[in-house]
mmCIF file of C-alpha atoms in Angstrom:
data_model
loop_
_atom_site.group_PDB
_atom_site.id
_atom_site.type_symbol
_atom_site.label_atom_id
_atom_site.label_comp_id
_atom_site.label_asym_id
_atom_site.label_seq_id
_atom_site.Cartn_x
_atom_site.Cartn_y
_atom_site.Cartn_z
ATOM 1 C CA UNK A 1354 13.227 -29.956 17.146
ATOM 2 C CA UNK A 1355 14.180 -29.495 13.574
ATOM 3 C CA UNK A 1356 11.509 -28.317 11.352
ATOM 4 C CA UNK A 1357 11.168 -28.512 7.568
ATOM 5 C CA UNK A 1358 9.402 -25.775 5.100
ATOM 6 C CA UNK A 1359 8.018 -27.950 2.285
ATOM 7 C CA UNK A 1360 6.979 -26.186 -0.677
ATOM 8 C CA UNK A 1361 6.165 -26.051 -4.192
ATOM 9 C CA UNK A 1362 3.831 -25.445 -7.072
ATOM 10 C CA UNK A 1363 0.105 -26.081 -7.390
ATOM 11 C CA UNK A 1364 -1.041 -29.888 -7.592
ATOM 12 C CA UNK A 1365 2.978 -30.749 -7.500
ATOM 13 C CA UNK A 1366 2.289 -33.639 -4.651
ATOM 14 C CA UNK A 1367 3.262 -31.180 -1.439
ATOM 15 C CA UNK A 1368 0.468 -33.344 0.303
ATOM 16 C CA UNK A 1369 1.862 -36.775 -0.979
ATOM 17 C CA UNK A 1370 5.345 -35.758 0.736
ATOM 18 C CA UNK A 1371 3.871 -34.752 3.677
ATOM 19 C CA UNK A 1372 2.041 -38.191 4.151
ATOM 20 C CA UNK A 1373 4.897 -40.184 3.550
ATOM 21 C CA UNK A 1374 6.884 -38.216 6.263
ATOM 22 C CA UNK A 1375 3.639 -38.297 8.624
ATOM 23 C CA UNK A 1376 4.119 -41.708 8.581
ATOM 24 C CA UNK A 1377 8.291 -41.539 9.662
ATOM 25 C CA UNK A 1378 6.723 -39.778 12.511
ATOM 26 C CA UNK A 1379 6.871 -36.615 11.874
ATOM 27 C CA UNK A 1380 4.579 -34.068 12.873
ATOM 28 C CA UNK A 1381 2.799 -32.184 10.103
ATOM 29 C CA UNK A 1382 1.309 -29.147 9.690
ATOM 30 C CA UNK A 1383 -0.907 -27.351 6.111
ATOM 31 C CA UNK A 1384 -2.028 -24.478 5.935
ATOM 32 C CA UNK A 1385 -4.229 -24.975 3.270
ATOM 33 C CA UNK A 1386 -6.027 -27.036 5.551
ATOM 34 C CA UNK A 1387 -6.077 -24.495 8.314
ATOM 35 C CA UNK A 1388 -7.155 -22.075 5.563
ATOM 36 C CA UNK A 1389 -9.880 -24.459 4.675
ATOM 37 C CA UNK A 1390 -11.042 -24.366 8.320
ATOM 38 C CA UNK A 1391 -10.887 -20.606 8.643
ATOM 39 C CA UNK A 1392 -12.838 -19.657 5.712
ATOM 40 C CA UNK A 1393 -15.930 -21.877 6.954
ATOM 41 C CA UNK A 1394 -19.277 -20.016 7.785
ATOM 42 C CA UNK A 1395 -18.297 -19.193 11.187
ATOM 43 C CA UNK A 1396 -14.282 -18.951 10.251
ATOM 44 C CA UNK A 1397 -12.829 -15.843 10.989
ATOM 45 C CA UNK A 1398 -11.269 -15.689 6.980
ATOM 46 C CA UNK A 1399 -14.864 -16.608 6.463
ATOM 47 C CA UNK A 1400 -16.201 -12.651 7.777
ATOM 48 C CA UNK A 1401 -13.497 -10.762 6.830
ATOM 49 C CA UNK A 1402 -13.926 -11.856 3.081
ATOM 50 C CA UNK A 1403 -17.204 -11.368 3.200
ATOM 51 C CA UNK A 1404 -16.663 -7.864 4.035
ATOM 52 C CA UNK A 1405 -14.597 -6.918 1.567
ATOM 53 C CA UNK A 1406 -16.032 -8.562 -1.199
ATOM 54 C CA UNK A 1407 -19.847 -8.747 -0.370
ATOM 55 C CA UNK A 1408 -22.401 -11.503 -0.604
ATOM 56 C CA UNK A 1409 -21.564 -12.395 -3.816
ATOM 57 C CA UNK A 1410 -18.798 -14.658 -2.896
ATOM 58 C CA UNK A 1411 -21.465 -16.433 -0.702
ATOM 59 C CA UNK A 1412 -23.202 -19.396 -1.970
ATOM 60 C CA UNK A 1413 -26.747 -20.177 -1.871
ATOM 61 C CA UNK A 1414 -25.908 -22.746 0.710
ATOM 62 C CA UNK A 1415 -24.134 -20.459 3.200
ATOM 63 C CA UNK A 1416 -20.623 -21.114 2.355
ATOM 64 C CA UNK A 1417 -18.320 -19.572 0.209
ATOM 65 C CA UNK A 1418 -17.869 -19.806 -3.646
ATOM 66 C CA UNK A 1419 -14.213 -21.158 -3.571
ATOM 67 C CA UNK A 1420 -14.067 -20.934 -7.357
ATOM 68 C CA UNK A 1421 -15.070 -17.427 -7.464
ATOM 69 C CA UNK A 1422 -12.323 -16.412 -5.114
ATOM 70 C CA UNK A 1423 -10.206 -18.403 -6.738
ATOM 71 C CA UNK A 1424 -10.652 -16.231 -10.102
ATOM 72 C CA UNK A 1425 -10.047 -13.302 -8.076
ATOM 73 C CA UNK A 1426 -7.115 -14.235 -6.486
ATOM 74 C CA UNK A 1427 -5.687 -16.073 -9.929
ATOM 75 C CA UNK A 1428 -6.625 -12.670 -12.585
ATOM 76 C CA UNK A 1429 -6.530 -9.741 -9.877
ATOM 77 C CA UNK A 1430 -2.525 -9.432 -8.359
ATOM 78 C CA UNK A 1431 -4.098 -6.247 -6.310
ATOM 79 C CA UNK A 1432 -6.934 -8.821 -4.284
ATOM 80 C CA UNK A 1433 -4.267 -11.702 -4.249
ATOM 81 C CA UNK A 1434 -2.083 -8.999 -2.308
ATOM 82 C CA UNK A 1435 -4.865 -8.354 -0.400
ATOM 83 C CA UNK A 1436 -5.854 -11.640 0.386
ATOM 84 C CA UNK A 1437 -2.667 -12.783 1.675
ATOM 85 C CA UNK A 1438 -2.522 -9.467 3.397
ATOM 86 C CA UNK A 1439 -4.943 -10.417 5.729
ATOM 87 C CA UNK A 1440 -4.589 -14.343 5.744
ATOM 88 C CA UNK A 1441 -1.189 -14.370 6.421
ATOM 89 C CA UNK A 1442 -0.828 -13.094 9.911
ATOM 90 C CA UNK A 1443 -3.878 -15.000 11.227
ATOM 91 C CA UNK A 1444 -2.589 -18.112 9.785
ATOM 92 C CA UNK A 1445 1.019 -17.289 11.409
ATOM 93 C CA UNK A 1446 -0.119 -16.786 14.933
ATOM 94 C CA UNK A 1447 -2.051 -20.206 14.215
ATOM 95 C CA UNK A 1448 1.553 -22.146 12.929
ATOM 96 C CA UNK A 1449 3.350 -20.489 15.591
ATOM 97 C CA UNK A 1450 1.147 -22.054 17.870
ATOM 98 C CA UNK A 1451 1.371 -25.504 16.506
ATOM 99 C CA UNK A 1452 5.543 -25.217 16.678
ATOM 100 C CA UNK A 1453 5.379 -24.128 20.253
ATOM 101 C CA UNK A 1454 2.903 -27.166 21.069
ATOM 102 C CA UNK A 1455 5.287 -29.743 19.048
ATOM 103 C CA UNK A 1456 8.730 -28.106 21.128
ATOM 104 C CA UNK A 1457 6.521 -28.945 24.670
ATOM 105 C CA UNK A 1458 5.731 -32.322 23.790
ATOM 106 C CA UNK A 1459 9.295 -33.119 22.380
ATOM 107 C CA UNK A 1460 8.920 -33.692 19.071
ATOM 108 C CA UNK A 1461 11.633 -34.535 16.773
ATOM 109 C CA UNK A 1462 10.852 -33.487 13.433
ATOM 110 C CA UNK A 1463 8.088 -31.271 12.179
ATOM 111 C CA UNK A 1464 6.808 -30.079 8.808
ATOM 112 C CA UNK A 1465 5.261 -27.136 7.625
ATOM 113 C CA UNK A 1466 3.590 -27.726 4.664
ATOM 114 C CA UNK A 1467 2.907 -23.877 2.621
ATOM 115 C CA UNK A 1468 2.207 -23.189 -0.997
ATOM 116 C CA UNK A 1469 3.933 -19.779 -0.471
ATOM 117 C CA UNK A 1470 6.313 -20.406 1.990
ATOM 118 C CA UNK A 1471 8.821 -17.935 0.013
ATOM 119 C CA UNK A 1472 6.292 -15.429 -0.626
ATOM 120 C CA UNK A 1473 5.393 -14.621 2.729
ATOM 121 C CA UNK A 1474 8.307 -14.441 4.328
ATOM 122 C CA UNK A 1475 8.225 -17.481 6.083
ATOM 123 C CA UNK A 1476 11.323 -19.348 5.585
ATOM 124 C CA UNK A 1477 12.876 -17.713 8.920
ATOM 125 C CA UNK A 1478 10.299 -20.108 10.542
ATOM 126 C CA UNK A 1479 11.902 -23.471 9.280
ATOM 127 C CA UNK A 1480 15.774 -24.983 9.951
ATOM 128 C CA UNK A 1481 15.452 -26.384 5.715
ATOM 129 C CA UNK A 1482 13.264 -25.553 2.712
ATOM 130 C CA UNK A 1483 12.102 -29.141 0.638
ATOM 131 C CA UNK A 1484 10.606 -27.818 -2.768
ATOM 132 C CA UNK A 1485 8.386 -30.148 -4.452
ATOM 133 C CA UNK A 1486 8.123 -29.869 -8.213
ATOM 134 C CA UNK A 1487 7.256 -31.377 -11.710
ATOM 135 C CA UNK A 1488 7.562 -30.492 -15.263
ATOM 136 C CA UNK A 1489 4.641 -27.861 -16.128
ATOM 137 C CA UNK A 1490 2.961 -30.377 -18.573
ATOM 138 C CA UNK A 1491 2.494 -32.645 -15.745
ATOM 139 C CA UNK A 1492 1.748 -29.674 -13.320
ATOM 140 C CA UNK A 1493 -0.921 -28.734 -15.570
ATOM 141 C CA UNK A 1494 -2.363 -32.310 -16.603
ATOM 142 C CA UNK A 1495 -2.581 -33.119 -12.447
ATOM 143 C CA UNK A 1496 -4.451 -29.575 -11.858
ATOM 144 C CA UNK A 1497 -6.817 -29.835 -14.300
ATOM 145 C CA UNK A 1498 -7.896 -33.153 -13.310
ATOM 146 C CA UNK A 1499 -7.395 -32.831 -9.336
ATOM 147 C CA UNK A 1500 -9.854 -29.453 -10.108
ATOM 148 C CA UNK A 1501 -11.758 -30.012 -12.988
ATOM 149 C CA UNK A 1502 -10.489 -26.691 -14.618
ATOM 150 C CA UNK A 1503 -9.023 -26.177 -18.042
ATOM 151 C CA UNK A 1504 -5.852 -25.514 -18.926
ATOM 152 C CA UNK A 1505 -6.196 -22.375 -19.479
ATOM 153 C CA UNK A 1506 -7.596 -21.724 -15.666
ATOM 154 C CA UNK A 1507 -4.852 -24.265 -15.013
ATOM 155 C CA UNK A 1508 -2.022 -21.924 -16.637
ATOM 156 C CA UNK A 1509 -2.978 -18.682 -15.050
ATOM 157 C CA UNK A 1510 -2.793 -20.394 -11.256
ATOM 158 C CA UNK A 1511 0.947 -21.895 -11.859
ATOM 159 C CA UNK A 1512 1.420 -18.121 -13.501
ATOM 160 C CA UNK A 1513 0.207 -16.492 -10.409
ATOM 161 C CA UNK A 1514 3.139 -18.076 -8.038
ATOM 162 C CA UNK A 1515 6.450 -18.284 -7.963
ATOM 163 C CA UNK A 1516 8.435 -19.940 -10.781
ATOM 164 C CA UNK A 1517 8.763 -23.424 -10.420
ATOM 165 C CA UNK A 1518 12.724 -22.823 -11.232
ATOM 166 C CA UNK A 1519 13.033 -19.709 -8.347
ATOM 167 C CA UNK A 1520 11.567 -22.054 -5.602
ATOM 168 C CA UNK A 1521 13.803 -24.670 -6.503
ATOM 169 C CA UNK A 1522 16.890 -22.452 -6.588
ATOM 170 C CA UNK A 1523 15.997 -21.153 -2.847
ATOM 171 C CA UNK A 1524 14.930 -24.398 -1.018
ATOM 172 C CA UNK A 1525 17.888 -26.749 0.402
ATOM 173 C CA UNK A 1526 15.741 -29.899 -0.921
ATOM 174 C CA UNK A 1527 14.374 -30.289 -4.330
ATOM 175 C CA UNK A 1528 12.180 -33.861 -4.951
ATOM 176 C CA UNK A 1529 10.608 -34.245 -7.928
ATOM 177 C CA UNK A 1530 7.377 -35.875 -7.912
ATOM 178 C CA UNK A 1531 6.840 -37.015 -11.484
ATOM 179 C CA UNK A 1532 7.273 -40.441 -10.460
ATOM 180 C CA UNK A 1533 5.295 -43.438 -8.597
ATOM 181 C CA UNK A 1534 4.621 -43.000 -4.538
ATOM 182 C CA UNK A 1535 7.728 -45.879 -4.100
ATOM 183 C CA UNK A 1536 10.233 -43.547 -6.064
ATOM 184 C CA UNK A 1537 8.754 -40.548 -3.968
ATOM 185 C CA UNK A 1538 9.251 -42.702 -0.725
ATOM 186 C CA UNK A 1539 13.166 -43.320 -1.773
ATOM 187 C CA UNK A 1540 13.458 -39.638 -2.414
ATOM 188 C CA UNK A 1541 12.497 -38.484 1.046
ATOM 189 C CA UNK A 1542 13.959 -41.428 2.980
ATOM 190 C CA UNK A 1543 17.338 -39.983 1.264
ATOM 191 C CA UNK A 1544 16.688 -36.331 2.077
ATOM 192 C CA UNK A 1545 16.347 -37.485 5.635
ATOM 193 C CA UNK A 1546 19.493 -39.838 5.955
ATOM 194 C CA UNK A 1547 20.890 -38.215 9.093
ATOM 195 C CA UNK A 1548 18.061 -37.646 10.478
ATOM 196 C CA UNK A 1549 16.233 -39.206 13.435
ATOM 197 C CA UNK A 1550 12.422 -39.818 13.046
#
């Protein structure tokens, strides 16, 4: 089984790769979407942030204010640290997991789709690191319309990760996305030349 890390900034097209190698045959994993999942009403994310940072992340609907967090964790480096403190090893256990069901049902190639892959360490999960990127103007024009933000919100959540240029410098694969979903195709079909899907 060889498994690939994909990476990259904020709204860079992580998700578009993914879907293009979903449909090689690959088996794909995000754990933004497993995130998502955890941090529903009965989520276990879900309790322990309302714990820590009291009903006032909590909507009037029951679920949590997503864009309040995501001010915390954007302007406050102490909660981000905390955050992924806690996060990390839940969603770990849960990717570990999903790896061990892929190796009993034999499958070939799997992804592991995580914003910050290099930041927590989990690189030693993956055979090859694919870094997605795209020039910041771009970066920022996609975020702000993908989340409705301004560019000022939009600047201090690419400023609160890793460089664009230090992920691309550590992963073995570096696409860049600032192209149509053909040229993206072409891109990965090259990175995997060698490899069977």
């Amino acid at each position: 089984m060889f498994i690939i890390g994909l990476t990259g900034g904020i709204a860079c097209g992580k998700s578009a790769v993914s879907y293009e190698l979903r449909k090689l045959g690959a088996a794909t994993y995000n754990v933004d979407e497993e995130t998502h999942f955890l941090l529903q009403p009965e989520g276990e994310l879900f309790k322990i942030y309302v714990r820590h940072f009291g009903k006032k992340i909590v909507k009037e609907d029951g679920k949590l204010d997503k864009k309040q967090i995501g001010e915390i964790i954007f302007h406050d480096e102490k909660e981000r640290a905390w955050i992924n403190s806690v996060a990390h090893p839940i969603l770990l256990n849960r990717t570990r997991q999903f790896l061990i069901n892929c190796a009993e049902c034999g499958t070939a190639v799997v992804v592991l789709e995580v914003p910050l892959l290099f930041e927590a360490g989990w690189q030693i999960l993956v055979d090859e690191v694919w870094a997605v990127y795209l020039p910041r103007e771009v970066q920022m024009y996609r975020l702000c319309r993908r989340d409705k933000i301004t560019p000022e919100q939009a600047a201090a959540r690419i400023n609160a990760q890793m460089s664009v240029n230090e992920i691309r410098r550590r992963a073995d694969v570096v696409i860049n996305n600032s192209a149509n979903q053909n040229t993206l195709r072409k891109k990965i079909l090259a990175a995997l030349k060698g490899r069977l899907l």
